Amino acid sequence: VSGVDNEGLRRFYEMLEQLRRTDDMVILLVSHDLPYVRQKADRVVLLDKTVEVSGTPAYVFDTDAFRKTFPEGGEAHA
């Protein structure tokens, strides 16, 4: 969704949420939109040439690997 305006991004995420809810669908999303990931993901995999850490968003965002990759906490990537 690179280059999509805020309204388009909102609609895209709304569509994903609807698909997940109504079709009981698993969705694999590769994203740097960390606030969205923190809020909506069930599971997170932090990749940096390899799998650094995986688990719930709360777990992954609280690891040294996450802090090393995103020293600002990921909020600047919103």
GROMACS .gro file of C-alpha atoms in nm:
model
   78
    1VAL     CA    1   0.000   0.000   0.000
    2SER     CA    2   0.300   0.225  -0.049
    3GLY     CA    3   0.191   0.564  -0.176
    4VAL     CA    4  -0.176   0.515  -0.085
    5ASP     CA    5  -0.338   0.813   0.085
    6ASN     CA    6  -0.482   0.790   0.436
    7GLU     CA    7  -0.838   0.728   0.315
    8GLY     CA    8  -0.722   0.448   0.084
    9LEU     CA    9  -0.518   0.295   0.364
   10ARG     CA   10  -0.815   0.310   0.602
   11ARG     CA   11  -1.036   0.139   0.344
   12PHE     CA   12  -0.772  -0.127   0.275
   13TYR     CA   13  -0.739  -0.215   0.644
   14GLU     CA   14  -1.118  -0.211   0.682
   15MET     CA   15  -1.147  -0.460   0.395
   16LEU     CA   16  -0.885  -0.688   0.555
   17GLU     CA   17  -1.069  -0.680   0.885
   18GLN     CA   18  -1.400  -0.762   0.715
   19LEU     CA   19  -1.246  -1.055   0.524
   20ARG     CA   20  -1.092  -1.190   0.843
   21ARG     CA   21  -1.417  -1.160   1.033
   22THR     CA   22  -1.670  -1.279   0.776
   23ASP     CA   23  -1.469  -1.546   0.593
   24ASP     CA   24  -1.263  -1.674   0.889
   25MET     CA   25  -0.961  -1.604   0.670
   26VAL     CA   26  -0.594  -1.614   0.764
   27ILE     CA   27  -0.417  -1.307   0.629
   28LEU     CA   28  -0.041  -1.275   0.593
   29LEU     CA   29   0.050  -0.907   0.584
   30VAL     CA   30   0.403  -0.775   0.541
   31SER     CA   31   0.406  -0.427   0.690
   32HIS     CA   32   0.613  -0.152   0.848
   33ASP     CA   33   0.294   0.008   0.984
   34LEU     CA   34   0.387  -0.095   1.335
   35PRO     CA   35   0.104   0.081   1.522
   36TYR     CA   36  -0.143  -0.113   1.306
   37VAL     CA   37   0.050  -0.437   1.356
   38ARG     CA   38   0.060  -0.381   1.733
   39GLN     CA   39  -0.315  -0.320   1.744
   40LYS     CA   40  -0.451  -0.576   1.497
   41ALA     CA   41  -0.214  -0.870   1.452
   42ASP     CA   42  -0.263  -1.200   1.631
   43ARG     CA   43   0.094  -1.312   1.559
   44VAL     CA   44   0.406  -1.122   1.449
   45VAL     CA   45   0.730  -1.238   1.290
   46LEU     CA   46   1.022  -0.993   1.300
   47LEU     CA   47   1.244  -1.054   0.999
   48ASP     CA   48   1.593  -0.914   0.947
   49LYS     CA   49   1.749  -1.145   0.686
   50THR     CA   50   1.624  -1.426   0.910
   51VAL     CA   51   1.353  -1.479   1.170
   52GLU     CA   52   1.466  -1.274   1.468
   53VAL     CA   53   1.166  -1.336   1.692
   54SER     CA   54   0.802  -1.438   1.664
   55GLY     CA   55   0.499  -1.441   1.889
   56THR     CA   56   0.221  -1.211   1.997
   57PRO     CA   57   0.263  -0.842   1.921
   58ALA     CA   58   0.310  -0.767   2.293
   59TYR     CA   59   0.587  -1.025   2.317
   60VAL     CA   60   0.769  -0.929   1.995
   61PHE     CA   61   0.751  -0.553   2.057
   62ASP     CA   62   0.905  -0.607   2.402
   63THR     CA   63   1.215  -0.796   2.282
   64ASP     CA   64   1.572  -0.674   2.248
   65ALA     CA   65   1.561  -0.778   1.880
   66PHE     CA   66   1.267  -0.543   1.818
   67ARG     CA   67   1.431  -0.254   2.005
   68LYS     CA   68   1.753  -0.308   1.808
   69THR     CA   69   1.564  -0.304   1.476
   70PHE     CA   70   1.331  -0.017   1.571
   71PRO     CA   71   1.512   0.192   1.837
   72GLU     CA   72   1.237   0.457   1.824
   73GLY     CA   73   0.979   0.191   1.917
   74GLY     CA   74   0.832   0.175   1.571
   75GLU     CA   75   0.603   0.472   1.619
   76ALA     CA   76   0.787   0.679   1.356
   77HIS     CA   77   0.690   0.424   1.090
   78ALA     CA   78   0.318   0.501   1.111
   0.00000   0.00000   0.00000
